[in-house]
Amino acid sequence: MADKHPYISGSGSLFQAVAQLRKSFPTGGVTAETLKKLGLAPNNESYVINTLRFISVIDDEGKKTQEATKVFSQHDEAAFQKAFAPLVKSAYSDLFDVHGDESWKLDIDSLIQYFRSTDDTSSIVGRRQATTFQALSALSGHADVPAIKTTPTKNSVPKSTAKKAAKTQSKSTPERQSPTNQKLSPSQTNGAFGLTVRVEINLPADGDQDTYDRIFKSIRENLINGQ
């Protein structure tokens, strides 16, 4: 083949990109800038675009192809998988020429062997090529698609929730384990040497504020201020 088989370091970004394109395909095309604005495939934008181009979802300019229009208009999951599979099979025609329809479910080692020998790639790249094909196979209905995880940003927390959390924290009791460092004065050590004592206080989980106040008061009177 003129082009080597595509690869991505993590398949999750490919699943996320396809899921987003199924919801709404950007009218201006899919570019690295588009993926950045959508928060998809961080540091993997070019790899995702290369993969989408390889299976003819987008053209060289990032625009949706005629074949992809028919595929991504499918709302039903099974219908989408059935329409998506021919795109993958056509792009990987060399693999299917060798292994037939068994290609969909080849184990990872067989895929790595194939891609390394075909593209003369390293072990790392060969494995990534294999896992990329497995991801496309899953999107084609030949394996389970993992649940897509999203990482909430700091600004995604509702203000009401943030205020409630801050209010709760301000009224909360001290941590259950509160390490305290107390350096003894020369008079307490007879001037011979300095000593630092680390005290760990295990507070009762069901104690109330008065309980904690008494504990810390006792520490202050008997340990910190004691002679």
Short mmCIF file of C-alpha atoms in Angstrom, two decimals:
data_model
loop_
_atom_site.label_atom_id
_atom_site.label_comp_id
_atom_site.label_asym_id
_atom_site.label_seq_id
_atom_site.Cartn_x
_atom_site.Cartn_y
_atom_site.Cartn_z
CA MET A 1 0.00 0.00 0.00
CA ALA A 2 1.10 3.58 -0.66
CA ASP A 3 0.20 4.69 2.84
CA LYS A 4 1.01 2.86 6.02
CA HIS A 5 -1.87 1.78 8.21
CA PRO A 6 -2.86 4.48 10.71
CA TYR A 7 -2.34 4.26 14.43
CA ILE A 8 -3.29 6.10 17.61
CA SER A 9 -1.64 5.83 21.00
CA GLY A 10 -5.03 5.48 22.74
CA SER A 11 -8.22 4.17 21.12
CA GLY A 12 -10.43 6.20 23.45
CA SER A 13 -9.87 9.38 21.44
CA LEU A 14 -11.07 7.61 18.28
CA PHE A 15 -14.25 6.36 19.98
CA GLN A 16 -14.93 9.85 21.30
CA ALA A 17 -14.36 11.47 17.91
CA VAL A 18 -16.71 9.08 16.11
CA ALA A 19 -19.36 9.51 18.80
CA GLN A 20 -19.16 13.30 18.41
CA LEU A 21 -19.33 13.12 14.61
CA ARG A 22 -22.42 10.96 14.87
CA LYS A 23 -24.09 13.67 16.93
CA SER A 24 -22.98 16.57 14.78
CA PHE A 25 -20.56 16.56 11.86
CA PRO A 26 -18.83 19.99 11.63
CA THR A 27 -19.92 21.78 8.46
CA GLY A 28 -16.47 23.29 8.10
CA GLY A 29 -14.81 19.89 8.15
CA VAL A 30 -12.72 18.01 10.67
CA THR A 31 -9.36 19.60 11.37
CA ALA A 32 -6.94 19.61 14.28
CA GLU A 33 -8.39 22.95 15.32
CA THR A 34 -11.91 21.50 15.23
CA LEU A 35 -10.93 18.64 17.51
CA LYS A 36 -9.22 21.04 19.91
CA LYS A 37 -12.33 23.21 20.13
CA LEU A 38 -14.42 20.10 20.82
CA GLY A 39 -11.95 18.94 23.47
CA LEU A 40 -11.32 15.69 21.60
CA ALA A 41 -8.12 13.70 21.17
CA PRO A 42 -5.72 16.04 23.01
CA ASN A 43 -2.22 15.59 21.54
CA ASN A 44 -3.68 12.99 19.19
CA GLU A 45 -5.54 15.26 16.78
CA SER A 46 -3.43 14.48 13.72
CA TYR A 47 -3.58 10.72 14.38
CA VAL A 48 -7.38 10.75 14.62
CA ILE A 49 -7.64 12.83 11.44
CA ASN A 50 -5.27 10.47 9.64
CA THR A 51 -7.37 7.48 10.69
CA LEU A 52 -10.64 9.12 9.62
CA ARG A 53 -9.06 10.02 6.29
CA PHE A 54 -7.68 6.50 5.86
CA ILE A 55 -11.16 4.95 6.10
CA SER A 56 -12.63 7.69 3.87
CA VAL A 57 -14.76 9.41 6.48
CA ILE A 58 -13.16 12.71 5.49
CA ASP A 59 -11.22 13.84 2.42
CA ASP A 60 -7.83 15.53 2.27
CA GLU A 61 -9.42 18.84 3.25
CA GLY A 62 -11.24 17.35 6.24
CA LYS A 63 -14.67 17.52 4.59
CA LYS A 64 -17.16 14.70 5.03
CA THR A 65 -17.12 12.29 2.10
CA GLN A 66 -20.18 11.11 0.24
CA GLU A 67 -19.75 7.63 1.71
CA ALA A 68 -19.56 9.03 5.23
CA THR A 69 -22.73 11.06 4.71
CA LYS A 70 -24.71 7.86 4.32
CA VAL A 71 -23.01 6.25 7.31
CA PHE A 72 -23.21 9.07 9.83
CA SER A 73 -26.85 9.77 9.08
CA GLN A 74 -27.71 6.41 10.67
CA HIS A 75 -29.18 6.98 14.14
CA ASP A 76 -29.76 3.34 15.10
CA GLU A 77 -26.61 1.75 16.51
CA ALA A 78 -26.93 -1.49 14.58
CA ALA A 79 -27.61 0.37 11.33
CA PHE A 80 -24.59 2.60 11.90
CA GLN A 81 -22.31 -0.38 12.55
CA LYS A 82 -23.55 -2.14 9.43
CA ALA A 83 -22.91 0.97 7.32
CA PHE A 84 -19.56 1.74 8.97
CA ALA A 85 -18.08 -1.75 8.45
CA PRO A 86 -17.66 -1.45 4.64
CA LEU A 87 -15.60 1.73 5.09
CA VAL A 88 -13.18 -0.15 7.32
CA LYS A 89 -13.12 -3.28 5.19
CA SER A 90 -12.40 -1.27 2.05
CA ALA A 91 -9.58 0.68 3.72
CA TYR A 92 -8.01 -2.52 5.07
CA SER A 93 -8.63 -4.52 1.91
CA ASP A 94 -5.08 -5.90 1.99
CA LEU A 95 -5.66 -7.37 5.45
CA PHE A 96 -8.99 -8.89 4.40
CA ASP A 97 -7.40 -10.31 1.25
CA VAL A 98 -5.10 -12.33 3.50
CA HIS A 99 -7.38 -13.27 6.40
CA GLY A 100 -10.89 -12.79 4.99
CA ASP A 101 -13.69 -11.93 7.40
CA GLU A 102 -11.68 -13.52 10.20
CA SER A 103 -9.74 -10.24 10.16
CA TRP A 104 -12.45 -8.65 12.31
CA LYS A 105 -11.60 -10.88 15.25
CA LEU A 106 -7.88 -11.55 14.85
CA ASP A 107 -5.99 -11.58 18.14
CA ILE A 108 -3.63 -8.75 18.96
CA ASP A 109 -0.45 -10.71 18.22
CA SER A 110 -1.64 -11.76 14.76
CA LEU A 111 -2.52 -8.17 13.94
CA ILE A 112 0.81 -6.87 15.21
CA GLN A 113 2.64 -9.44 13.10
CA TYR A 114 0.67 -8.46 10.02
CA PHE A 115 1.13 -4.70 10.36
CA ARG A 116 4.81 -4.94 11.27
CA SER A 117 5.61 -7.16 8.30
CA THR A 118 3.46 -5.10 5.91
CA ASP A 119 4.57 -1.62 6.95
CA ASP A 120 8.00 -2.46 8.39
CA THR A 121 7.11 -0.74 11.66
CA SER A 122 8.48 -1.03 15.18
CA SER A 123 6.90 -3.14 17.89
CA ILE A 124 5.28 -0.08 19.48
CA VAL A 125 3.84 1.26 16.22
CA GLY A 126 2.73 -2.22 15.17
CA ARG A 127 0.80 -2.64 18.42
CA ARG A 128 -0.83 0.76 18.01
CA GLN A 129 -1.80 -0.10 14.45
CA ALA A 130 -3.35 -3.31 15.75
CA THR A 131 -5.32 -1.64 18.54
CA THR A 132 -6.50 1.05 16.11
CA PHE A 133 -7.90 -1.62 13.81
CA GLN A 134 -9.51 -3.35 16.78
CA ALA A 135 -11.21 -0.07 17.69
CA LEU A 136 -12.53 0.28 14.15
CA SER A 137 -13.66 -3.34 14.30
CA ALA A 138 -15.61 -2.57 17.47
CA LEU A 139 -17.22 0.45 15.81
CA SER A 140 -18.21 -1.91 13.00
CA GLY A 141 -20.08 -4.15 15.42
CA HIS A 142 -17.52 -6.96 15.73
CA ALA A 143 -16.56 -6.24 19.34
CA ASP A 144 -17.87 -4.29 22.29
CA VAL A 145 -17.34 -0.54 22.25
CA PRO A 146 -16.09 0.56 25.68
CA ALA A 147 -18.01 3.16 27.63
CA ILE A 148 -16.82 6.59 26.62
CA LYS A 149 -15.44 8.48 29.60
CA THR A 150 -15.30 12.22 29.82
CA THR A 151 -13.11 14.20 32.19
CA PRO A 152 -15.03 17.10 33.74
CA THR A 153 -13.23 20.41 33.75
CA LYS A 154 -13.01 22.66 36.79
CA ASN A 155 -15.57 25.02 35.29
CA SER A 156 -18.04 22.22 34.69
CA VAL A 157 -19.02 22.02 38.38
CA PRO A 158 -22.29 23.90 38.94
CA LYS A 159 -21.87 27.04 41.04
CA SER A 160 -24.52 25.88 43.48
CA THR A 161 -22.61 22.65 44.04
CA ALA A 162 -19.33 24.50 44.46
CA LYS A 163 -20.85 26.91 46.99
CA LYS A 164 -22.41 24.04 48.91
CA ALA A 165 -19.10 22.19 48.98
CA ALA A 166 -17.26 25.30 50.20
CA LYS A 167 -19.88 25.90 52.90
CA THR A 168 -19.70 22.29 54.02
CA GLN A 169 -15.91 22.42 54.13
CA SER A 170 -15.93 25.55 56.26
CA LYS A 171 -18.16 23.83 58.82
CA SER A 172 -16.56 20.43 58.61
CA THR A 173 -14.58 18.91 61.42
CA PRO A 174 -10.79 18.48 61.21
CA GLU A 175 -9.39 15.61 59.22
CA ARG A 176 -9.60 12.24 60.81
CA GLN A 177 -5.83 12.01 60.95
CA SER A 178 -4.13 15.30 61.81
CA PRO A 179 -0.35 15.00 62.01
CA THR A 180 1.18 17.68 64.24
CA ASN A 181 4.86 18.52 64.43
CA GLN A 182 5.99 19.93 67.78
CA LYS A 183 9.60 20.97 68.38
CA LEU A 184 10.62 20.83 72.03
CA SER A 185 12.46 23.81 73.52
CA PRO A 186 16.00 23.51 74.89
CA SER A 187 14.60 23.60 78.45
CA GLN A 188 12.53 20.54 77.73
CA THR A 189 15.55 18.67 76.43
CA ASN A 190 18.00 19.93 79.10
CA GLY A 191 19.80 21.83 76.34
CA ALA A 192 21.48 18.63 75.18
CA PHE A 193 19.87 18.32 71.75
CA GLY A 194 16.87 19.32 69.68
CA LEU A 195 14.04 16.88 69.07
CA THR A 196 11.04 17.01 66.79
CA VAL A 197 8.04 14.90 67.75
CA ARG A 198 5.43 13.93 65.20
CA VAL A 199 2.04 13.34 66.74
CA GLU A 200 -0.75 11.66 64.79
CA ILE A 201 -4.22 12.16 66.21
CA ASN A 202 -6.89 9.64 65.30
CA LEU A 203 -10.15 11.52 65.71
CA PRO A 204 -13.39 9.59 66.23
CA ALA A 205 -15.48 9.54 63.06
CA ASP A 206 -18.72 10.03 65.00
CA GLY A 207 -17.46 12.81 67.27
CA ASP A 208 -19.11 16.21 67.37
CA GLN A 209 -17.48 19.64 67.42
CA ASP A 210 -17.30 19.69 71.24
CA THR A 211 -15.42 16.38 71.21
CA TYR A 212 -12.81 17.73 68.81
CA ASP A 213 -12.49 20.97 70.78
CA ARG A 214 -11.80 19.05 73.99
CA ILE A 215 -9.19 16.87 72.28
CA PHE A 216 -7.26 19.81 70.86
CA LYS A 217 -7.60 21.77 74.10
CA SER A 218 -6.07 18.85 75.99
CA ILE A 219 -3.22 18.65 73.46
CA ARG A 220 -2.53 22.35 73.79
CA GLU A 221 -2.53 22.28 77.61
CA ASN A 222 -0.66 19.03 78.14
CA LEU A 223 1.68 18.82 75.17
CA ILE A 224 2.23 22.21 73.57
CA ASN A 225 2.07 24.43 76.65
CA GLY A 226 3.01 21.77 79.20
CA GLN A 227 6.37 21.78 80.96
#
